Coordinates of C-alpha atoms (C1' of nucleotides) in Angstrom, one line a residue:
Chain A
M1 CA 19.6 7.1 -23.1
I2 CA 19.7 4.1 -20.3
K3 CA 21.7 1.1 -21.3
T4 CA 22.9 -1.9 -19.8
T5 CA 26.0 -3.1 -19.3
T6 CA 27.9 -7.0 -19.5
T7 CA 29.8 -7.2 -16.6
N8 CA 31.1 -10.0 -14.6
K9 CA 30.5 -8.9 -11.6
T10 CA 27.7 -10.9 -9.8
I11 CA 24.2 -10.1 -8.1
K12 CA 23.9 -11.6 -4.4
V13 CA 20.2 -11.8 -5.0
S14 CA 21.4 -15.3 -2.6
E15 CA 20.7 -14.0 0.7
V16 CA 17.3 -13.3 -0.4
T17 CA 16.2 -16.5 -2.0
S18 CA 17.2 -18.8 0.8
V19 CA 14.8 -20.6 2.6
G20 CA 14.7 -22.8 5.2
T21 CA 12.7 -26.2 5.7
A22 CA 9.4 -25.9 7.7
N23 CA 9.8 -25.6 11.4
E24 CA 13.2 -24.2 11.6
P25 CA 14.4 -20.5 10.9
F26 CA 15.4 -19.9 7.7
E27 CA 19.4 -19.4 6.8
L28 CA 20.3 -16.3 6.8
P29 CA 23.7 -14.9 6.4
D30 CA 25.8 -13.8 9.3
G31 CA 25.7 -10.5 10.8
V32 CA 22.3 -9.0 9.3
L33 CA 18.7 -8.6 11.4
R34 CA 16.5 -11.4 11.1
G35 CA 12.8 -10.4 9.5
L36 CA 13.9 -7.2 8.4
S37 CA 14.8 -6.5 4.7
I38 CA 15.3 -3.6 2.3
D39 CA 14.2 -3.0 -1.4
N40 CA 14.9 -0.4 -3.3
L41 CA 12.9 1.6 -6.2
I42 CA 15.2 2.9 -8.7
F43 CA 13.7 5.6 -11.6
G44 CA 15.3 6.3 -14.4
L45 CA 14.0 8.1 -17.1
D46 CA 14.3 7.1 -21.4
G47 CA 13.9 10.1 -23.2
S48 CA 10.4 9.8 -22.4
E49 CA 9.5 6.1 -20.8
L50 CA 9.8 6.2 -16.9
K51 CA 11.7 3.0 -16.6
V52 CA 12.6 1.1 -13.2
L53 CA 15.2 -1.0 -12.0
L54 CA 15.0 -5.4 -11.9
I55 CA 16.4 -7.8 -11.2
K56 CA 16.0 -11.0 -12.1
R57 CA 16.9 -14.0 -9.4
G58 CA 19.7 -16.5 -9.8
E59 CA 19.1 -18.5 -7.0
G60 CA 16.7 -20.1 -4.3
I61 CA 13.2 -19.7 -4.5
K62 CA 11.6 -18.2 -7.6
T63 CA 14.8 -18.5 -9.4
G64 CA 14.3 -16.6 -12.6
E65 CA 11.4 -13.9 -11.7
W66 CA 11.9 -10.6 -11.4
A67 CA 12.0 -8.3 -8.3
L68 CA 13.3 -4.7 -7.0
P69 CA 16.9 -4.9 -5.9
G70 CA 16.8 -5.7 -2.1
G71 CA 18.5 -7.1 0.2
W72 CA 19.4 -7.5 4.4
I73 CA 20.6 -5.0 6.5
N74 CA 24.0 -5.4 8.6
N75 CA 23.6 -5.5 12.2
N76 CA 25.8 -2.5 12.8
E77 CA 24.4 -0.3 9.6
N78 CA 21.9 2.1 10.1
L79 CA 18.4 1.5 7.4
R80 CA 19.5 4.5 4.8
D81 CA 22.8 3.0 4.7
A82 CA 21.4 -0.6 3.8
A83 CA 19.6 0.9 0.7
S84 CA 22.7 2.9 -0.2
R85 CA 25.1 0.4 0.1
L86 CA 22.8 -2.4 -1.9
L87 CA 21.8 0.8 -3.8
S88 CA 25.5 1.5 -4.9
D89 CA 26.1 -2.5 -5.2
L90 CA 23.7 -3.4 -7.8
T91 CA 23.9 -1.0 -10.2
G92 CA 27.2 1.1 -8.8
V93 CA 25.6 5.3 -8.4
E94 CA 27.1 6.5 -5.0
H95 CA 25.0 9.5 -4.2
P96 CA 22.0 9.5 -5.6
Y97 CA 19.6 11.2 -4.1
L98 CA 17.6 8.6 -1.8
S99 CA 14.5 8.4 0.4
Q100 CA 12.6 6.1 2.4
L101 CA 9.2 4.9 0.9
K102 CA 7.1 2.6 3.0
T103 CA 7.4 -0.3 5.5
F104 CA 5.0 -3.1 3.9
G105 CA 4.5 -6.0 6.5
K106 CA 2.2 -8.4 5.4
V107 CA 1.5 -10.9 7.9
S108 CA 2.4 -13.2 4.7
R109 CA 4.0 -11.0 2.3
F110 CA 6.9 -12.8 2.1
P111 CA 6.5 -17.0 2.2
A112 CA 9.5 -18.8 4.4
E113 CA 8.7 -16.5 7.8
R114 CA 7.3 -13.4 8.3
V115 CA 9.6 -10.7 6.4
V116 CA 8.6 -6.5 7.0
T117 CA 10.5 -4.8 4.6
I118 CA 11.7 -0.7 4.4
A119 CA 11.3 0.3 1.1
Y120 CA 13.8 2.9 -0.4
Y121 CA 13.9 5.0 -3.1
A122 CA 15.8 7.0 -6.1
L123 CA 15.7 8.7 -9.5
V124 CA 18.9 8.5 -11.2
S125 CA 19.7 10.8 -14.3
A126 CA 21.4 9.0 -17.3
D127 CA 24.3 11.2 -16.5
D128 CA 24.7 9.2 -12.8
Y129 CA 24.3 5.7 -14.6
A130 CA 26.6 6.6 -17.6
L131 CA 29.0 5.9 -14.7
T132 CA 28.1 2.7 -13.6
A133 CA 28.4 -1.1 -14.8
G134 CA 27.5 -2.6 -11.7
F135 CA 25.2 -5.7 -13.4
S136 CA 25.4 -7.7 -15.7
A137 CA 22.7 -7.2 -18.4
S138 CA 21.3 -11.0 -17.9
E139 CA 20.2 -10.1 -15.2
A140 CA 18.9 -7.1 -14.5
G141 CA 17.1 -4.1 -16.5
W142 CA 15.4 -1.4 -17.0
F143 CA 11.7 -1.8 -17.7
D144 CA 9.3 0.7 -19.1
I145 CA 7.1 0.6 -15.9
H146 CA 3.3 0.3 -18.4
H147 CA 5.5 -2.9 -19.4
L148 CA 6.5 -4.2 -16.9
P149 CA 6.9 -8.5 -16.3
S150 CA 5.2 -9.8 -13.6
L151 CA 7.1 -9.8 -9.9
V152 CA 7.8 -11.5 -6.8
F153 CA 6.1 -11.5 -3.0
D154 CA 4.7 -8.1 -3.1
H155 CA 6.6 -6.3 -5.3
H156 CA 4.0 -5.1 -7.3
E157 CA 2.4 -3.1 -4.6
I158 CA 5.6 -1.9 -3.6
L159 CA 6.6 -0.5 -7.4
D160 CA 2.7 0.7 -7.3
Y161 CA 2.6 2.7 -4.4
G162 CA 6.9 3.5 -5.9
I163 CA 5.0 4.9 -8.8
K164 CA 2.0 6.6 -6.7
H165 CA 4.0 9.0 -4.7
L166 CA 6.2 10.1 -7.7
Q167 CA 3.5 11.4 -9.1
Q168 CA 2.4 13.1 -6.1
E169 CA 5.3 14.2 -5.2
I170 CA 6.8 15.2 -9.0
R171 CA 3.8 17.8 -8.9
H172 CA 4.4 19.7 -5.5
H173 CA 8.4 18.9 -5.1
P174 CA 11.3 19.6 -7.7
V175 CA 12.4 16.1 -7.5
G176 CA 12.0 15.7 -11.2
F177 CA 15.5 17.7 -12.6
K178 CA 17.3 14.5 -10.6
L179 CA 16.3 12.1 -13.2
L180 CA 18.0 14.9 -15.7
P181 CA 21.0 15.4 -16.7
E182 CA 22.3 18.5 -15.0
K183 CA 22.0 20.8 -17.7
F184 CA 18.9 20.1 -20.1
T185 CA 16.2 21.9 -22.2
L186 CA 12.6 22.4 -21.4
L187 CA 11.6 20.4 -23.1
Q188 CA 13.3 17.5 -22.3
L189 CA 12.2 18.9 -19.3
Q190 CA 8.2 19.1 -20.6
E191 CA 8.8 15.2 -21.9
L192 CA 9.7 13.8 -18.4
Y193 CA 6.7 16.4 -16.7
E194 CA 4.6 14.2 -19.6
A195 CA 6.1 10.9 -18.8
I196 CA 5.6 10.8 -15.4
L197 CA 2.2 12.8 -15.5
D198 CA 1.2 10.1 -18.3
K199 CA -0.4 13.1 -19.7
K200 CA 0.5 16.0 -23.0
L201 CA 1.4 18.5 -22.2
D202 CA 1.5 22.7 -24.5
K203 CA 4.7 23.7 -24.9
P204 CA 4.3 27.6 -24.8
N205 CA 2.3 27.0 -21.2
F206 CA 4.4 24.7 -20.0
R207 CA 7.5 27.3 -20.5
R208 CA 6.2 30.1 -19.1
K209 CA 5.1 28.3 -15.9
I210 CA 8.8 26.8 -15.8
M211 CA 10.1 29.9 -16.2
K212 CA 7.7 32.1 -14.6
M213 CA 9.1 30.0 -10.8
K214 CA 12.7 31.6 -11.7
L215 CA 14.3 28.2 -11.0
L216 CA 16.1 27.5 -13.9
S217 CA 19.6 29.4 -14.1
D218 CA 20.5 29.9 -17.8
C219 CA 23.9 27.8 -19.1
N220 CA 24.5 30.4 -21.8
E221 CA 24.7 27.2 -23.6
K222 CA 23.5 25.3 -27.0
Q223 CA 22.5 21.9 -27.2
Q224 CA 25.2 20.3 -29.9
S225 CA 24.8 18.0 -33.1
V226 CA 20.7 18.3 -32.8
A227 CA 19.5 18.3 -36.6
H228 CA 17.3 20.8 -35.6
R229 CA 17.3 24.1 -33.7
A230 CA 19.9 24.1 -31.3
A231 CA 18.1 24.8 -27.8
N232 CA 19.3 26.5 -24.6
L233 CA 20.4 24.2 -21.7
Y234 CA 19.0 25.3 -18.5
R235 CA 20.3 24.4 -14.6
F236 CA 18.0 23.7 -11.5
D237 CA 19.1 26.4 -9.2
K238 CA 19.0 24.7 -5.3
K239 CA 19.3 28.0 -3.7
V240 CA 17.4 30.0 -5.4
Y241 CA 14.2 27.2 -4.7
Q242 CA 15.1 26.9 -0.9
R243 CA 15.3 30.8 -0.6
L244 CA 11.2 31.0 -3.0
T245 CA 10.7 27.9 0.1
Q246 CA 12.0 29.9 3.1
Q247 CA 8.9 32.8 1.6
G248 CA 6.0 30.7 1.5
F249 CA 6.4 29.4 -2.2
T250 CA 4.9 26.2 -3.3
F251 CA 6.1 24.6 -6.9
E252 CA 3.6 23.4 -8.7
V253 CA 3.3 22.2 -12.0
Chain B
M1 CA -11.5 21.1 24.1
I2 CA -9.1 18.8 25.2
K3 CA -8.9 16.7 28.1
T4 CA -7.7 14.6 30.4
T5 CA -9.9 11.4 32.1
T6 CA -8.9 9.1 35.0
T7 CA -10.1 5.5 34.3
N8 CA -8.5 2.5 36.1
K9 CA -7.2 0.8 33.3
T10 CA -3.2 0.8 32.9
I11 CA -1.1 0.8 30.7
K12 CA 0.8 -2.1 30.0
V13 CA 4.2 0.2 28.7
S14 CA 6.6 -2.4 30.7
E15 CA 7.2 -4.4 27.7
V16 CA 9.0 -1.0 25.7
T17 CA 10.9 -1.3 29.4
S18 CA 12.1 -4.5 30.0
V19 CA 15.6 -5.1 30.0
G20 CA 17.6 -8.0 29.8
T21 CA 21.1 -8.9 30.9
A22 CA 24.1 -7.9 28.9
N23 CA 24.6 -11.3 26.9
E24 CA 21.1 -12.6 26.2
P25 CA 18.3 -11.1 24.5
F26 CA 16.0 -9.0 26.5
E27 CA 12.7 -10.5 27.2
L28 CA 9.7 -9.3 25.3
P29 CA 6.1 -11.4 26.0
D30 CA 5.6 -13.5 23.6
G31 CA 4.0 -13.9 20.1
V32 CA 5.5 -10.4 19.2
L33 CA 8.3 -9.3 16.7
R34 CA 11.7 -9.4 17.3
G35 CA 13.5 -5.9 16.9
L36 CA 10.4 -4.1 15.6
S37 CA 7.7 -1.3 17.3
I38 CA 5.1 0.9 16.7
D39 CA 4.8 4.6 18.2
N40 CA 2.4 6.8 17.0
L41 CA 2.1 10.8 17.0
I42 CA -1.5 11.5 17.8
F43 CA -2.0 15.1 17.4
G44 CA -5.3 17.1 18.1
L45 CA -6.2 20.3 18.3
D46 CA -6.6 22.4 21.2
G47 CA -8.4 25.8 20.4
S48 CA -5.5 27.2 17.8
E49 CA -2.8 24.9 20.0
L50 CA -2.1 21.8 17.7
K51 CA -1.3 19.6 20.5
V52 CA 0.4 15.9 20.7
L53 CA -0.6 12.8 23.0
L54 CA 2.5 11.5 25.1
I55 CA 2.6 8.9 27.7
K56 CA 4.2 9.1 31.3
R57 CA 6.7 5.6 30.7
G58 CA 5.9 3.5 34.5
E59 CA 7.5 0.5 34.0
G60 CA 11.5 -0.4 33.1
I61 CA 13.7 1.7 32.1
K62 CA 13.8 5.4 31.5
T63 CA 10.7 5.2 34.2
G64 CA 8.3 8.1 34.5
E65 CA 9.7 10.1 31.5
W66 CA 7.3 10.9 28.6
A67 CA 7.2 9.1 25.4
L68 CA 5.7 8.3 22.5
P69 CA 2.5 6.2 22.9
G70 CA 4.1 2.3 21.7
G71 CA 4.5 -1.0 21.6
W72 CA 5.3 -4.8 19.8
I73 CA 3.7 -6.0 16.5
N74 CA 2.6 -9.7 17.1
N75 CA 3.6 -12.5 15.0
N76 CA 0.5 -12.5 12.7
E77 CA -0.4 -8.8 12.8
N78 CA -0.2 -6.7 10.0
L79 CA 1.5 -3.0 10.8
R80 CA -1.5 -1.1 10.9
D81 CA -3.3 -3.1 12.4
A82 CA -1.1 -2.9 15.7
A83 CA -0.5 0.7 15.8
S84 CA -4.7 0.9 15.1
R85 CA -4.6 -1.6 18.0
L86 CA -1.8 0.6 20.2
L87 CA -4.1 3.3 20.3
S88 CA -7.6 2.2 20.8
D89 CA -5.9 0.4 24.0
L90 CA -3.9 3.9 24.7
T91 CA -7.2 6.0 24.1
G92 CA -10.2 4.3 23.3
V93 CA -10.2 5.7 19.7
E94 CA -11.4 3.5 16.9
H95 CA -11.4 3.8 13.7
P96 CA -8.6 7.3 12.8
Y97 CA -7.1 8.2 10.3
L98 CA -4.0 6.6 10.8
S99 CA -1.0 6.5 8.6
Q100 CA 2.5 5.6 8.5
L101 CA 5.1 8.5 9.0
K102 CA 8.4 6.7 8.7
T103 CA 10.2 4.1 10.2
F104 CA 13.2 4.9 12.0
G105 CA 16.1 2.2 12.9
K106 CA 19.4 3.8 14.1
V107 CA 21.8 0.9 15.0
S108 CA 21.6 2.7 18.7
R109 CA 18.1 4.4 19.3
F110 CA 16.9 1.9 21.8
P111 CA 19.8 0.9 24.0
A112 CA 18.7 -3.4 25.4
E113 CA 19.0 -4.1 21.7
R114 CA 18.4 -3.3 18.5
V115 CA 15.0 -2.3 17.6
V116 CA 13.6 -0.5 14.2
T117 CA 10.1 1.3 14.7
I118 CA 7.3 2.0 12.4
A119 CA 5.8 5.6 13.1
Y120 CA 2.1 6.1 12.2
Y121 CA 0.6 9.5 12.8
A122 CA -2.9 10.1 13.4
L123 CA -5.3 13.5 13.6
V124 CA -8.2 13.4 16.1
S125 CA -10.5 15.9 16.4
A126 CA -11.9 17.0 19.9
D127 CA -15.3 14.8 19.2
D128 CA -13.5 11.3 18.5
Y129 CA -11.7 11.5 21.4
A130 CA -14.5 13.1 23.6
L131 CA -15.5 9.1 23.3
T132 CA -12.3 8.4 25.1
A133 CA -11.6 7.1 28.2
G134 CA -8.1 5.0 27.7
F135 CA -6.0 6.1 30.1
S136 CA -5.3 7.9 33.1
A137 CA -4.1 11.1 33.4
S138 CA -0.8 10.6 35.3
E139 CA -0.1 8.6 32.9
A140 CA -0.9 10.4 29.7
G141 CA -1.1 14.0 28.1
W142 CA -1.2 16.7 25.7
F143 CA 1.5 18.5 25.1
D144 CA 1.7 21.5 23.0
I145 CA 4.0 21.0 20.9
H146 CA 5.6 23.8 21.6
H147 CA 5.9 23.7 24.9
L148 CA 7.2 19.2 24.6
P149 CA 9.4 17.5 27.8
S150 CA 12.3 15.9 26.7
L151 CA 11.7 12.2 25.7
V152 CA 13.1 8.9 25.7
F153 CA 15.4 7.6 23.1
D154 CA 14.4 9.1 20.0
H155 CA 11.6 10.1 19.9
H156 CA 12.2 13.5 20.1
E157 CA 13.3 12.9 16.4
I158 CA 10.6 11.1 15.1
L159 CA 8.1 14.1 16.7
D160 CA 10.1 16.9 15.1
Y161 CA 9.8 14.4 11.8
G162 CA 6.4 14.3 12.1
I163 CA 5.1 17.7 13.0
K164 CA 7.0 18.8 9.5
H165 CA 5.1 16.7 7.4
L166 CA 2.1 17.3 8.7
Q167 CA 2.5 21.6 8.6
Q168 CA 3.6 19.9 5.2
E169 CA 1.2 17.7 4.5
I170 CA -1.7 20.2 5.5
R171 CA -1.2 22.7 2.3
H172 CA -2.0 19.9 -0.4
H173 CA -4.2 17.3 1.8
P174 CA -7.0 18.0 3.3
V175 CA -6.4 16.7 6.3
G176 CA -7.2 20.0 8.7
F177 CA -10.6 18.6 8.6
K178 CA -9.1 15.4 10.6
L179 CA -8.9 17.7 13.0
L180 CA -12.2 19.5 13.3
P181 CA -15.6 17.6 15.0
E182 CA -17.5 16.0 12.7
K183 CA -19.9 19.4 11.3
F184 CA -18.2 23.0 12.0
T185 CA -18.2 26.2 10.6
L186 CA -16.2 27.8 7.9
L187 CA -15.2 30.4 10.5
Q188 CA -13.6 27.3 12.7
L189 CA -12.1 25.7 9.4
Q190 CA -10.4 29.6 8.4
E191 CA -8.8 29.3 12.0
L192 CA -7.7 26.3 11.9
Y193 CA -6.0 27.0 8.4
E194 CA -4.5 30.8 10.0
A195 CA -3.5 28.4 12.9
I196 CA -1.3 26.9 11.2
L197 CA -0.4 28.4 8.4
D198 CA 0.6 31.2 10.5
K199 CA -0.6 34.3 8.6
K200 CA -4.5 35.9 8.1
L201 CA -6.8 34.9 5.2
D202 CA -10.0 37.1 3.6
K203 CA -13.3 35.5 5.0
P204 CA -15.7 35.8 1.7
N205 CA -11.8 33.7 -0.7
F206 CA -11.6 31.5 1.9
R207 CA -15.0 30.4 1.9
R208 CA -15.1 30.9 -1.9
K209 CA -12.5 28.9 -2.4
I210 CA -13.2 26.0 0.3
M211 CA -17.1 25.9 -1.3
K212 CA -16.1 25.9 -5.2
M213 CA -13.9 22.7 -4.2
K214 CA -17.3 20.9 -3.3
L215 CA -15.8 18.7 -0.9
L216 CA -17.8 20.2 2.1
S217 CA -21.5 18.9 2.9
D218 CA -23.9 20.9 4.1
C219 CA -25.9 19.7 7.7
N220 CA -28.0 21.8 6.9
E221 CA -27.9 22.5 10.7
K222 CA -27.0 25.9 12.6
Q223 CA -24.8 26.2 14.9
Q224 CA -26.7 26.5 18.6
S225 CA -25.9 29.2 21.8
V226 CA -24.3 31.8 20.4
A227 CA -24.0 35.2 20.4
H228 CA -24.7 36.5 17.1
R229 CA -26.3 35.0 13.9
A230 CA -25.8 31.4 14.0
A231 CA -23.3 29.9 11.3
N232 CA -24.2 26.9 8.9
L233 CA -22.7 23.7 10.0
Y234 CA -20.5 21.3 7.4
R235 CA -18.7 18.3 7.2
F236 CA -16.0 17.2 5.1
D237 CA -17.4 14.6 1.9
K238 CA -14.7 12.1 2.4
K239 CA -16.1 10.4 -1.3
V240 CA -16.8 13.1 -3.3
Y241 CA -12.5 13.8 -2.6
Q242 CA -11.5 10.4 -3.6
R243 CA -13.0 10.9 -6.4
L244 CA -11.7 14.3 -7.5
T245 CA -8.6 12.8 -6.2
Q246 CA -8.4 9.9 -8.9
Q247 CA -9.5 13.2 -11.6
G248 CA -6.5 15.0 -11.3
F249 CA -7.9 17.5 -8.5
T250 CA -5.2 18.6 -6.2
F251 CA -6.4 20.5 -3.0
E252 CA -4.8 23.5 -2.3
V253 CA -5.1 26.4 0.7
Chain C
dT1 C1' 13.8 23.5 -48.8
dC2 C1' 12.3 20.4 -45.4
dA3 C1' 11.6 18.3 -41.5
dA4 C1' 12.2 19.0 -36.6
dA5 C1' 12.1 21.1 -32.5
dA6 C1' 13.1 26.3 -31.0
dG7 C1' 10.7 30.1 -29.5
dT8 C1' 7.3 33.9 -29.4
dG9 C1' 2.1 36.3 -29.4
dT10 C1' -2.8 36.2 -28.7
dT11 C1' -7.2 35.9 -27.9
dT12 C1' -10.5 33.5 -24.4
dG13 C1' -11.6 32.4 -20.4
dT14 C1' -11.2 31.2 -15.1
dT15 C1' -9.2 32.3 -10.8
dA16 C1' -7.4 35.0 -7.2
dT17 C1' -7.5 39.6 -4.8
dA18 C1' -9.3 43.1 -2.0
dC19 C1' -13.0 45.6 -0.2
dA20 C1' -17.4 46.9 0.5
dC21 C1' -21.4 45.6 1.8
dC22 C1' -26.3 43.6 4.2
dC23 C1' -27.6 40.0 7.6
dA24 C1' -29.4 37.9 11.9
dT25 C1' -29.2 37.5 16.6
dG26 C1' -28.7 38.1 22.4
dT27 C1' -27.1 41.0 24.7
Chain D
dA1 C1' -29.2 49.5 19.3
dC2 C1' -25.1 48.1 18.9
dA3 C1' -21.8 44.5 18.8
dT4 C1' -20.1 40.2 16.5
dG5 C1' -19.9 37.5 13.3
dG6 C1' -22.5 34.8 8.8
dG7 C1' -22.6 35.7 4.1
dT8 C1' -23.2 38.1 -0.6
dG9 C1' -21.2 41.0 -3.9
dT10 C1' -18.7 43.0 -7.6
dA11 C1' -14.2 45.4 -9.8
dT12 C1' -9.9 44.7 -11.4
dA13 C1' -5.9 42.6 -12.0
dA14 C1' -3.9 38.0 -12.7
dC15 C1' -3.3 33.9 -15.0
dA16 C1' -4.2 28.9 -17.7
dA17 C1' -5.7 27.1 -22.1
dA18 C1' -5.9 26.8 -26.5
dC19 C1' -3.6 27.4 -30.4
dA20 C1' -1.8 30.0 -34.1
dC21 C1' 2.6 31.9 -35.6
dT22 C1' 7.8 32.8 -37.0
dT23 C1' 12.8 31.3 -36.3
dT24 C1' 16.3 28.4 -36.6
dT25 C1' 19.4 24.3 -38.2
dG26 C1' 20.9 19.8 -39.7
dA27 C1' 20.5 16.8 -44.0

DNA sequence: TCAAAAGTGTTTGTTATACACCCATGT
DNA sequence: ACATGGGTGTATAACAAACACTTTTGA
């Protein structure tokens, strides 16, 4: 479902890895803020595995080590725009659900000098990802959150925080739908929740719970080319959700 | 319940208001990070009114205007420590529940040069506040969130975001307890939720719901000097909450 | 006809809701 | 005595959990 593709595009991660000498400011590209960076957590769903997008650092310190895709903020650029640009450069995803996660600023989290980083996170669907060919397979890849390589700096801490945040949020807000294609089956939805909450759910009960919320609209379409009875396809009805939310409804799985 | 007190201590807000000339960096105190600040949202409960702590700027630009209490981060200081220090300097509250809210960084949010600010928020109880005498009544005050003065920079945006965040969070996390004194009655708790959720709750059912969570420990004390049967006092048991949370328990009112 | 997943029904225990009721205390 | 809030009991309805079951489809 999620695959890495090979192109001739190069990720510019060199900015993040440049290191100055001991007593002078380390080298930065022109026109960016000093001491402040952005790191993105990009989650995707591959079948029933929750995956995160990592890049392999190409030059400078920590070469060859895995890291969250991030970079510097331009002087005249708003934070979310910077996160969005960096995400787009790395994955080709142009309009994701992208929200600020948390700012990490331990004094010595970055070796060369003090850098505070603002973490953003995005949930992308296989659909969105199919549009993209923004990075080389040798430099980036999707990793099962249960089988991660070791990461640079405090990126493990950021990722752990992001996963916990996602697990919390997915129980109380219908963000899970972002990880699925526009049209999906109830089993796909269930598997998504099982992957993120990391537990098995009862099929009949899950179906009833979801359908009772009336948040799904029937596409009146069936799955194609499956070696079993074709399931009905549904889409998430954002308008109904907004209406119910205003009436005090709270989503919960 | 919440009162401002007068002392001879001066709030040093001058750092935030120093402005350089057009073509050179504006003046900062020594040993602080450039381009990054902290602003605190401090909420308190006065009867059934939610209040926020604001300071009146004393010098520099925007003199006499109301603002969130904030300041600069020391070079060797972690973010939360800086927020905590600033809060303590301004209010005397030493160990509040203080958590990161969001980072605000619009390009032109601060007039002199680009400054990104990390907003923290805290909920303080009348008890905590009674311990403090950290600011002068002419320079700081509690404001009903429905009757706010106009605020400098993007502080209205930060405050609006914080209030919305609080209203959301209070439904799914037991943060409401932070607004009450350490020992409280079930009716106080119920009235807190009735005020914030803006609806009447059934007394017996509310009691059962709360007690079933086992989050309150009995103080084995009664109210004093009340013109009716004295109610039992309870305190919130943080350890039990943390244990239950790890087991997948979710608080909901 | 079999595997795989779709989809339904039913039983049982738990929880929410509404509301009636008694208890303790100061004036 | 009575007003005020503290605190309990209970019938009913709604819901969740567990699991057995039937249906549809492609290979």
